[in-house]
Amino acid sequence: MTTLAIESTGIAATLTGNAVQLAADLLADRGWWYAAIATQNELLDLIDEAIATGDIHLCEVCQVKVTDQPTTYASGEEIAICEDCGGR
């Protein structure tokens, strides 16, 4: 029997290993308990799902990390900025 490797093709597939781990920790803290025990591909799928549902957001500055707290400007505009890029 041949086993095929299935790779994520979503946004999460572009994240670095450290960013994936930070996203997993963030998801687990937000109640996505499965993130703590998921395989790598399952975790990437969870991250993509969380981004799609708006639970976490891809940083609009670096495009390699996620945040769960978008920054709101005085104008009311929200932008997702990770802590490394100056967000909350």
C-alpha atoms as a printed R data frame, in Angstrom:
   type eleno elety resid chain resno       x      y      z
1  ATOM     1    CA   MET     A     1   0.000  0.000  0.000
2  ATOM     2    CA   THR     A     2   1.275  3.457 -0.912
3  ATOM     3    CA   THR     A     3   0.876  6.350  1.478
4  ATOM     4    CA   LEU     A     4   0.541  9.792 -0.032
5  ATOM     5    CA   ALA     A     5   1.799 12.839  1.817
6  ATOM     6    CA   ILE     A     6  -0.832 15.530  1.858
7  ATOM     7    CA   GLU     A     7   0.463 19.042  2.369
8  ATOM     8    CA   SER     A     8  -1.511 22.089  3.349
9  ATOM     9    CA   THR     A     9  -1.798 24.653  0.585
10 ATOM    10    CA   GLY     A    10  -3.450 27.414  2.628
11 ATOM    11    CA   ILE     A    11  -2.022 30.443  4.365
12 ATOM    12    CA   ALA     A    12  -0.680 28.328  7.224
13 ATOM    13    CA   ALA     A    13   1.648 26.519  4.804
14 ATOM    14    CA   THR     A    14   3.579 29.797  4.385
15 ATOM    15    CA   LEU     A    15   4.259 30.213  8.116
16 ATOM    16    CA   THR     A    16   7.674 29.409  9.558
17 ATOM    17    CA   GLY     A    17   8.049 26.621 12.120
18 ATOM    18    CA   ASN     A    18   8.263 29.114 14.994
19 ATOM    19    CA   ALA     A    19   5.179 30.973 13.741
20 ATOM    20    CA   VAL     A    20   3.249 27.689 13.477
21 ATOM    21    CA   GLN     A    21   4.103 26.854 17.092
22 ATOM    22    CA   LEU     A    22   3.101 30.341 18.251
23 ATOM    23    CA   ALA     A    23  -0.184 29.982 16.335
24 ATOM    24    CA   ALA     A    24  -0.773 26.565 17.924
25 ATOM    25    CA   ASP     A    25  -0.218 28.039 21.399
26 ATOM    26    CA   LEU     A    26  -2.542 30.935 20.599
27 ATOM    27    CA   LEU     A    27  -5.244 28.554 19.353
28 ATOM    28    CA   ALA     A    28  -4.930 26.328 22.415
29 ATOM    29    CA   ASP     A    29  -5.233 29.409 24.653
30 ATOM    30    CA   ARG     A    30  -8.402 30.403 22.765
31 ATOM    31    CA   GLY     A    31 -10.023 27.014 23.364
32 ATOM    32    CA   TRP     A    32  -8.966 25.177 20.204
33 ATOM    33    CA   TRP     A    33  -7.719 22.323 22.428
34 ATOM    34    CA   TYR     A    34  -7.035 20.042 19.455
35 ATOM    35    CA   ALA     A    35  -4.185 22.342 18.399
36 ATOM    36    CA   ALA     A    36  -2.123 20.979 21.294
37 ATOM    37    CA   ILE     A    37  -2.247 17.384 20.013
38 ATOM    38    CA   ALA     A    38  -2.651 17.773 16.256
39 ATOM    39    CA   THR     A    39  -0.171 16.477 13.715
40 ATOM    40    CA   GLN     A    40   1.657 19.070 11.614
41 ATOM    41    CA   ASN     A    41  -0.786 18.876  8.685
42 ATOM    42    CA   GLU     A    42  -3.809 18.873 11.009
43 ATOM    43    CA   LEU     A    43  -2.375 21.899 12.781
44 ATOM    44    CA   LEU     A    44  -1.915 23.760  9.495
45 ATOM    45    CA   ASP     A    45  -5.543 22.998  8.628
46 ATOM    46    CA   LEU     A    46  -6.658 24.278 12.058
47 ATOM    47    CA   ILE     A    47  -4.680 27.489 11.579
48 ATOM    48    CA   ASP     A    48  -6.243 28.002  8.142
49 ATOM    49    CA   GLU     A    49  -9.702 27.399  9.617
50 ATOM    50    CA   ALA     A    50  -9.062 29.848 12.475
51 ATOM    51    CA   ILE     A    51  -7.908 32.504  9.995
52 ATOM    52    CA   ALA     A    52 -10.969 31.888  7.806
53 ATOM    53    CA   THR     A    53 -13.342 32.228 10.785
54 ATOM    54    CA   GLY     A    54 -11.603 35.350 12.086
55 ATOM    55    CA   ASP     A    55 -10.469 33.817 15.390
56 ATOM    56    CA   ILE     A    56  -6.891 34.700 14.471
57 ATOM    57    CA   HIS     A    57  -5.509 37.009 11.799
58 ATOM    58    CA   LEU     A    58  -2.396 36.918  9.627
59 ATOM    59    CA   CYS     A    59  -0.154 39.906 10.373
60 ATOM    60    CA   GLU     A    60  -0.663 42.466  7.623
61 ATOM    61    CA   VAL     A    61   2.891 43.765  8.036
62 ATOM    62    CA   CYS     A    62   5.172 40.711  8.019
63 ATOM    63    CA   GLN     A    63   2.687 38.144  6.654
64 ATOM    64    CA   VAL     A    64   4.448 35.380  8.627
65 ATOM    65    CA   LYS     A    65   2.866 35.467 12.092
66 ATOM    66    CA   VAL     A    66  -0.654 35.586 13.476
67 ATOM    67    CA   THR     A    67  -2.445 37.609 16.133
68 ATOM    68    CA   ASP     A    68  -5.787 37.348 17.872
69 ATOM    69    CA   GLN     A    69  -6.021 41.042 18.743
70 ATOM    70    CA   PRO     A    70  -6.265 43.373 15.755
71 ATOM    71    CA   THR     A    71  -5.121 46.945 16.389
72 ATOM    72    CA   THR     A    72  -7.889 49.537 16.083
73 ATOM    73    CA   TYR     A    73  -6.917 53.038 14.994
74 ATOM    74    CA   ALA     A    74  -8.750 56.233 16.037
75 ATOM    75    CA   SER     A    75 -10.428 56.219 12.610
76 ATOM    76    CA   GLY     A    76 -12.019 52.885 13.531
77 ATOM    77    CA   GLU     A    77  -9.911 50.957 11.020
78 ATOM    78    CA   GLU     A    78  -8.723 47.563 12.260
79 ATOM    79    CA   ILE     A    79  -5.442 46.070 11.130
80 ATOM    80    CA   ALA     A    80  -3.875 42.785 12.213
81 ATOM    81    CA   ILE     A    81  -0.344 43.387 13.458
82 ATOM    82    CA   CYS     A    82   1.629 40.762 15.399
83 ATOM    83    CA   GLU     A    83   3.570 41.715 18.537
84 ATOM    84    CA   ASP     A    84   6.893 41.576 16.680
85 ATOM    85    CA   CYS     A    85   5.658 44.203 14.199
86 ATOM    86    CA   GLY     A    86   4.299 46.540 16.865
87 ATOM    87    CA   GLY     A    87   0.822 45.229 17.598
88 ATOM    88    CA   ARG     A    88  -0.625 44.502 21.035
